[in-house]
CSV table of N, CA and C in Angstrom, one decimal:
chain,number,residue,atom,x,y,z
A,137,MET,N,-16.4,16.3,11.1
A,137,MET,CA,-15.1,16.0,10.6
A,137,MET,C,-14.1,16.9,11.3
A,138,PRO,N,-14.2,17.1,12.6
A,138,PRO,CA,-13.2,18.0,13.2
A,138,PRO,C,-11.8,17.3,13.3
A,139,GLU,N,-11.7,16.0,13.1
A,139,GLU,CA,-10.3,15.4,13.1
A,139,GLU,C,-9.5,15.7,11.9
A,140,ILE,N,-10.2,16.3,10.9
A,140,ILE,CA,-9.5,16.6,9.6
A,140,ILE,C,-8.8,18.0,9.7
A,141,VAL,N,-9.4,18.8,10.5
A,141,VAL,CA,-8.9,20.2,10.6
A,141,VAL,C,-7.4,20.3,11.0
A,142,PRO,N,-6.9,19.6,12.0
A,142,PRO,CA,-5.5,19.6,12.3
A,142,PRO,C,-4.6,19.1,11.2
A,143,LEU,N,-5.1,18.1,10.5
A,143,LEU,CA,-4.3,17.6,9.3
A,143,LEU,C,-4.2,18.6,8.2
A,144,LEU,N,-5.3,19.3,7.9
A,144,LEU,CA,-5.2,20.3,6.9
A,144,LEU,C,-4.4,21.5,7.4
A,145,ASN,N,-4.5,21.9,8.6
A,145,ASN,CA,-3.6,23.0,9.1
A,145,ASN,C,-2.2,22.6,9.0
A,146,GLU,N,-1.8,21.4,9.4
A,146,GLU,CA,-0.4,21.0,9.3
A,146,GLU,C,0.1,21.0,7.8
A,147,LEU,N,-0.8,20.6,6.9
A,147,LEU,CA,-0.4,20.6,5.5
A,147,LEU,C,-0.2,22.0,5.0
A,148,TYR,N,-1.1,22.9,5.3
A,148,TYR,CA,-0.9,24.3,4.9
A,148,TYR,C,0.3,25.0,5.5
A,149,ILE,N,0.6,24.7,6.8
A,149,ILE,CA,1.7,25.4,7.5
A,149,ILE,C,3.0,24.9,7.0
A,150,THR,N,3.1,23.6,6.7
A,150,THR,CA,4.4,23.0,6.3
A,150,THR,C,4.6,23.0,4.8
A,151,GLU,N,4.2,21.9,4.1
A,151,GLU,CA,4.5,21.7,2.7
A,151,GLU,C,3.8,22.7,1.8
A,152,TRP,N,2.5,22.9,1.9
A,152,TRP,CA,1.8,23.7,1.0
A,152,TRP,C,2.4,25.1,0.9
A,153,ARG,N,2.6,25.7,2.0
A,153,ARG,CA,3.1,27.1,2.1
A,153,ARG,C,4.5,27.2,1.4
A,154,LEU,N,5.4,26.3,1.7
A,154,LEU,CA,6.7,26.3,1.0
A,154,LEU,C,6.6,26.0,-0.5
A,155,PHE,N,5.8,25.0,-0.8
A,155,PHE,CA,5.7,24.7,-2.3
A,155,PHE,C,5.1,25.9,-3.0
A,156,HIS,N,4.1,26.5,-2.5
A,156,HIS,CA,3.4,27.6,-3.2
A,156,HIS,C,4.3,28.8,-3.3
A,157,ASN,N,5.0,29.2,-2.2
A,157,ASN,CA,5.8,30.4,-2.1
A,157,ASN,C,7.1,30.3,-2.9
A,158,PHE,N,7.7,29.1,-3.0
A,158,PHE,CA,9.0,29.0,-3.6
A,158,PHE,C,9.0,28.4,-5.0
A,159,PHE,N,7.9,27.7,-5.4
A,159,PHE,CA,7.9,27.0,-6.7
A,159,PHE,C,6.7,27.2,-7.6
A,160,CYS,N,5.7,28.0,-7.2
A,160,CYS,CA,4.6,28.2,-8.0
A,160,CYS,C,4.5,29.7,-8.5
A,161,PRO,N,4.9,29.9,-9.8
A,161,PRO,CA,4.9,31.3,-10.3
A,161,PRO,C,3.5,31.8,-10.5
A,162,SER,N,3.3,33.1,-10.4
A,162,SER,CA,2.1,33.7,-10.7
A,162,SER,C,2.4,35.0,-11.4
A,163,VAL,N,1.4,35.6,-12.1
A,163,VAL,CA,1.5,36.8,-12.8
A,163,VAL,C,0.8,37.9,-12.0
A,164,LYS,N,1.4,39.1,-12.1
A,164,LYS,CA,0.8,40.3,-11.5
A,164,LYS,C,0.3,41.2,-12.5
A,165,LEU,N,-0.9,41.8,-12.3
A,165,LEU,CA,-1.5,42.8,-13.2
A,165,LEU,C,-0.7,44.1,-13.0
A,166,ILE,N,-0.1,44.6,-14.1
A,166,ILE,CA,0.7,45.8,-14.1
A,166,ILE,C,-0.2,47.0,-14.5
A,167,GLU,N,-1.0,46.8,-15.5
A,167,GLU,CA,-1.8,47.9,-16.0
A,167,GLU,C,-3.1,47.4,-16.6
A,168,LYS,N,-4.2,48.2,-16.4
A,168,LYS,CA,-5.5,47.9,-17.0
A,168,LYS,C,-5.9,49.2,-17.7
A,169,GLN,N,-6.2,49.1,-18.9
A,169,GLN,CA,-6.5,50.2,-19.7
A,169,GLN,C,-7.9,50.0,-20.5
A,170,ARG,N,-8.8,50.9,-20.3
A,170,ARG,CA,-10.1,50.7,-21.0
A,170,ARG,C,-10.1,51.6,-22.3
A,171,ILE,N,-10.3,51.0,-23.4
A,171,ILE,CA,-10.4,51.7,-24.7
A,171,ILE,C,-11.8,51.3,-25.2
A,172,ALA,N,-12.7,52.3,-25.3
A,172,ALA,CA,-14.1,52.1,-25.7
A,172,ALA,C,-14.7,51.0,-24.8
A,173,SER,N,-15.1,49.9,-25.5
A,173,SER,CA,-15.7,48.8,-24.7
A,173,SER,C,-14.8,47.7,-24.4
A,174,LYS,N,-13.5,47.9,-24.7
A,174,LYS,CA,-12.5,46.8,-24.6
A,174,LYS,C,-11.6,47.2,-23.4
A,175,THR,N,-11.2,46.2,-22.6
A,175,THR,CA,-10.3,46.4,-21.5
A,175,THR,C,-9.0,45.6,-21.8
A,176,ILE,N,-7.9,46.4,-21.9
A,176,ILE,CA,-6.6,45.8,-22.2
A,176,ILE,C,-5.8,45.7,-20.9
A,177,LYS,N,-5.4,44.4,-20.6
A,177,LYS,CA,-4.6,44.2,-19.4
A,177,LYS,C,-3.2,43.8,-19.8
A,178,ARG,N,-2.2,44.4,-19.0
A,178,ARG,CA,-0.8,44.0,-19.2
A,178,ARG,C,-0.3,43.4,-17.9
A,179,TYR,N,0.4,42.3,-18.0
A,179,TYR,CA,0.8,41.5,-16.9
A,179,TYR,C,2.4,41.5,-16.8
A,180,ASP,N,2.9,41.4,-15.6
A,180,ASP,CA,4.3,41.2,-15.4
A,180,ASP,C,4.7,39.8,-15.8
A,181,ASN,N,6.0,39.5,-15.9
A,181,ASN,CA,6.5,38.2,-16.2
A,181,ASN,C,6.1,37.3,-15.0
A,182,PRO,N,5.9,36.0,-15.2
A,182,PRO,CA,5.6,35.1,-14.1
A,182,PRO,C,6.8,35.0,-13.1
A,183,LYS,N,6.5,35.1,-11.8
A,183,LYS,CA,7.5,35.0,-10.8
A,183,LYS,C,6.9,34.3,-9.6
A,184,THR,N,7.7,33.6,-8.8
A,184,THR,CA,7.2,33.1,-7.6
A,184,THR,C,7.2,34.2,-6.5
A,185,PRO,N,6.4,34.0,-5.4
A,185,PRO,CA,6.5,35.0,-4.4
A,185,PRO,C,7.9,35.2,-3.8
A,186,TYR,N,8.7,34.1,-3.8
A,186,TYR,CA,10.0,34.1,-3.3
A,186,TYR,C,10.9,35.0,-4.2
A,187,GLN,N,10.7,34.9,-5.5
A,187,GLN,CA,11.5,35.8,-6.5
A,187,GLN,C,11.1,37.2,-6.3
A,188,ARG,N,9.8,37.5,-6.0
A,188,ARG,CA,9.3,38.9,-5.9
A,188,ARG,C,10.0,39.5,-4.6
A,189,VAL,N,10.0,38.7,-3.5
A,189,VAL,CA,10.7,39.2,-2.3
A,189,VAL,C,12.1,39.5,-2.5
A,190,MET,N,12.8,38.5,-3.2
A,190,MET,CA,14.2,38.7,-3.5
A,190,MET,C,14.5,39.9,-4.3
A,191,ASP,N,13.6,40.3,-5.2
A,191,ASP,CA,13.8,41.4,-6.1
A,191,ASP,C,13.4,42.8,-5.4
A,192,SER,N,12.7,42.7,-4.3
A,192,SER,CA,12.3,43.9,-3.6
A,192,SER,C,13.4,44.6,-2.9
A,193,PRO,N,13.5,45.9,-3.0
A,193,PRO,CA,14.5,46.7,-2.3
A,193,PRO,C,14.1,46.9,-0.9
A,194,ASP,N,12.9,46.7,-0.5
A,194,ASP,CA,12.4,47.0,0.8
A,194,ASP,C,12.7,45.9,1.8
A,195,ILE,N,13.1,44.7,1.4
A,195,ILE,CA,13.4,43.6,2.3
A,195,ILE,C,14.9,43.6,2.7
A,196,SER,N,15.1,43.4,4.0
A,196,SER,CA,16.5,43.5,4.5
A,196,SER,C,17.4,42.4,3.9
A,197,PRO,N,18.7,42.6,3.8
A,197,PRO,CA,19.6,41.6,3.3
A,197,PRO,C,19.6,40.3,4.2
A,198,SER,N,19.4,40.5,5.5
A,198,SER,CA,19.4,39.3,6.4
A,198,SER,C,18.2,38.5,6.2
A,199,ALA,N,17.1,39.1,5.9
A,199,ALA,CA,15.8,38.3,5.6
A,199,ALA,C,16.0,37.6,4.3
A,200,LYS,N,16.6,38.3,3.3
A,200,LYS,CA,16.8,37.6,2.0
A,200,LYS,C,17.8,36.4,2.2
A,201,GLN,N,18.8,36.6,3.0
A,201,GLN,CA,19.7,35.5,3.2
A,201,GLN,C,19.1,34.3,3.9
A,202,LYS,N,18.2,34.5,4.8
A,202,LYS,CA,17.4,33.4,5.5
A,202,LYS,C,16.6,32.7,4.5
A,203,LEU,N,15.9,33.5,3.6
A,203,LEU,CA,15.0,32.9,2.6
A,203,LEU,C,15.9,32.1,1.6
A,204,SER,N,17.0,32.6,1.2
A,204,SER,CA,17.9,32.0,0.3
A,204,SER,C,18.4,30.6,0.8
A,205,THR,N,18.7,30.6,2.1
A,205,THR,CA,19.2,29.4,2.7
A,205,THR,C,18.1,28.4,2.7
A,206,LEU,N,16.9,28.8,3.1
A,206,LEU,CA,15.7,27.9,3.1
A,206,LEU,C,15.5,27.3,1.7
A,207,PHE,N,15.5,28.2,0.7
A,207,PHE,CA,15.3,27.8,-0.7
A,207,PHE,C,16.2,26.7,-1.1
A,208,GLU,N,17.5,26.9,-0.8
A,208,GLU,CA,18.5,25.9,-1.2
A,208,GLU,C,18.3,24.5,-0.6
A,209,ARG,N,17.6,24.5,0.6
A,209,ARG,CA,17.4,23.2,1.3
A,209,ARG,C,16.1,22.5,0.7
A,210,LEU,N,15.3,23.2,0.0
A,210,LEU,CA,14.0,22.6,-0.4
A,210,LEU,C,14.1,21.8,-1.7
A,211,ASN,N,13.3,20.8,-1.7
A,211,ASN,CA,13.3,20.0,-2.9
A,211,ASN,C,11.8,19.9,-3.3
A,212,PRO,N,11.4,20.5,-4.5
A,212,PRO,CA,10.0,20.5,-4.8
A,212,PRO,C,9.4,19.1,-5.0
A,213,PHE,N,10.1,18.2,-5.4
A,213,PHE,CA,9.6,16.8,-5.6
A,213,PHE,C,9.3,16.2,-4.2
A,214,GLN,N,10.2,16.4,-3.3
A,214,GLN,CA,9.9,15.8,-1.9
A,214,GLN,C,8.7,16.5,-1.3
A,215,LEU,N,8.6,17.9,-1.5
A,215,LEU,CA,7.5,18.6,-0.9
A,215,LEU,C,6.2,18.1,-1.6
A,216,ARG,N,6.2,17.9,-2.9
A,216,ARG,CA,5.0,17.4,-3.6
A,216,ARG,C,4.6,16.0,-3.1
A,217,LYS,N,5.6,15.2,-2.9
A,217,LYS,CA,5.3,13.8,-2.4
A,217,LYS,C,4.7,13.8,-1.0
A,218,ALA,N,5.3,14.6,-0.1
A,218,ALA,CA,4.7,14.7,1.2
A,218,ALA,C,3.3,15.3,1.2
A,219,MET,N,3.1,16.3,0.3
A,219,MET,CA,1.7,16.8,0.2
A,219,MET,C,0.7,15.7,-0.2
A,220,GLU,N,1.1,15.0,-1.2
A,220,GLU,CA,0.2,13.9,-1.7
A,220,GLU,C,-0.1,12.9,-0.7
A,221,GLU,N,0.9,12.5,0.1
A,221,GLU,CA,0.7,11.5,1.2
A,221,GLU,C,-0.3,12.0,2.2
A,222,LYS,N,-0.1,13.3,2.6
A,222,LYS,CA,-1.0,13.9,3.6
A,222,LYS,C,-2.4,14.0,3.0
A,223,LEU,N,-2.5,14.4,1.8
A,223,LEU,CA,-3.8,14.5,1.2
A,223,LEU,C,-4.5,13.1,1.1
A,224,LYS,N,-3.8,12.1,0.8
A,224,LYS,CA,-4.4,10.7,0.8
A,224,LYS,C,-5.0,10.4,2.2
A,225,LYS,N,-4.2,10.7,3.3
A,225,LYS,CA,-4.7,10.5,4.6
A,225,LYS,C,-6.0,11.2,4.9
A,226,ILE,N,-6.0,12.5,4.4
A,226,ILE,CA,-7.2,13.3,4.6
A,226,ILE,C,-8.4,12.8,3.8
A,227,PHE,N,-8.2,12.4,2.6
A,227,PHE,CA,-9.3,11.8,1.8
A,227,PHE,C,-9.8,10.5,2.4
A,228,LEU,N,-8.9,9.7,2.9
A,228,LEU,CA,-9.3,8.4,3.5
A,228,LEU,C,-10.2,8.7,4.7
A,229,LEU,N,-9.8,9.7,5.5
A,229,LEU,CA,-10.6,10.1,6.7
A,229,LEU,C,-12.0,10.6,6.2
A,230,CYS,N,-12.0,11.4,5.2
A,230,CYS,CA,-13.2,11.9,4.7
A,230,CYS,C,-14.1,10.8,4.2
A,231,CYS,N,-13.6,9.9,3.5
A,231,CYS,CA,-14.3,8.7,2.9
A,231,CYS,C,-14.9,7.9,4.0
A,232,LYS,N,-14.1,7.6,5.1
A,232,LYS,CA,-14.5,6.8,6.2
A,232,LYS,C,-15.7,7.5,6.9
A,233,THR,N,-15.6,8.8,7.1
A,233,THR,CA,-16.6,9.6,7.8
A,233,THR,C,-17.9,9.6,6.9
A,234,HIS,N,-17.7,9.8,5.6
A,234,HIS,CA,-18.9,9.8,4.7
A,234,HIS,C,-19.6,8.5,4.6
A,235,VAL,N,-18.8,7.4,4.5
A,235,VAL,CA,-19.4,6.1,4.4
A,235,VAL,C,-20.0,5.7,5.8
A,236,GLY,N,-19.4,6.0,6.8
A,236,GLY,CA,-19.9,5.7,8.2
A,236,GLY,C,-21.2,6.3,8.5
A,237,SER,N,-21.5,7.5,8.0
A,237,SER,CA,-22.7,8.2,8.3
A,237,SER,C,-23.7,8.0,7.1
A,238,THR,N,-24.5,7.0,7.2
A,238,THR,CA,-25.5,6.8,6.1
A,238,THR,C,-26.7,7.6,6.4
A,239,VAL,N,-27.3,8.1,5.3
A,239,VAL,CA,-28.5,8.9,5.4
A,239,VAL,C,-29.7,8.0,5.1
A,240,LEU,N,-30.7,8.0,6.0
A,240,LEU,CA,-31.9,7.2,5.8
A,240,LEU,C,-33.0,8.0,5.2
A,241,ARG,N,-33.6,7.5,4.2
A,241,ARG,CA,-34.7,8.2,3.6
A,241,ARG,C,-36.0,7.5,3.8
């Protein structure tokens, strides 16, 4: 199935990366405390990787401006639709390859 690799790479490089980094929030573990046999975990508020970069004082203003401009141009619904279309193509190729190679017993 080597013909699928370039399609997956393109999906990850374009839509998936943008969708994940700009629109999918995640939580960060702030503190983990062990009390007897219990572990208590505290998490930060959910934020996207984009929001974490924008909140960071270590990132230059010019880099933040570029990211902000990119974010303004993105539409999560269009990204999601493009991802679904590419995934359909990938699944169709997988199914063709799987059906085409029958296993004899």
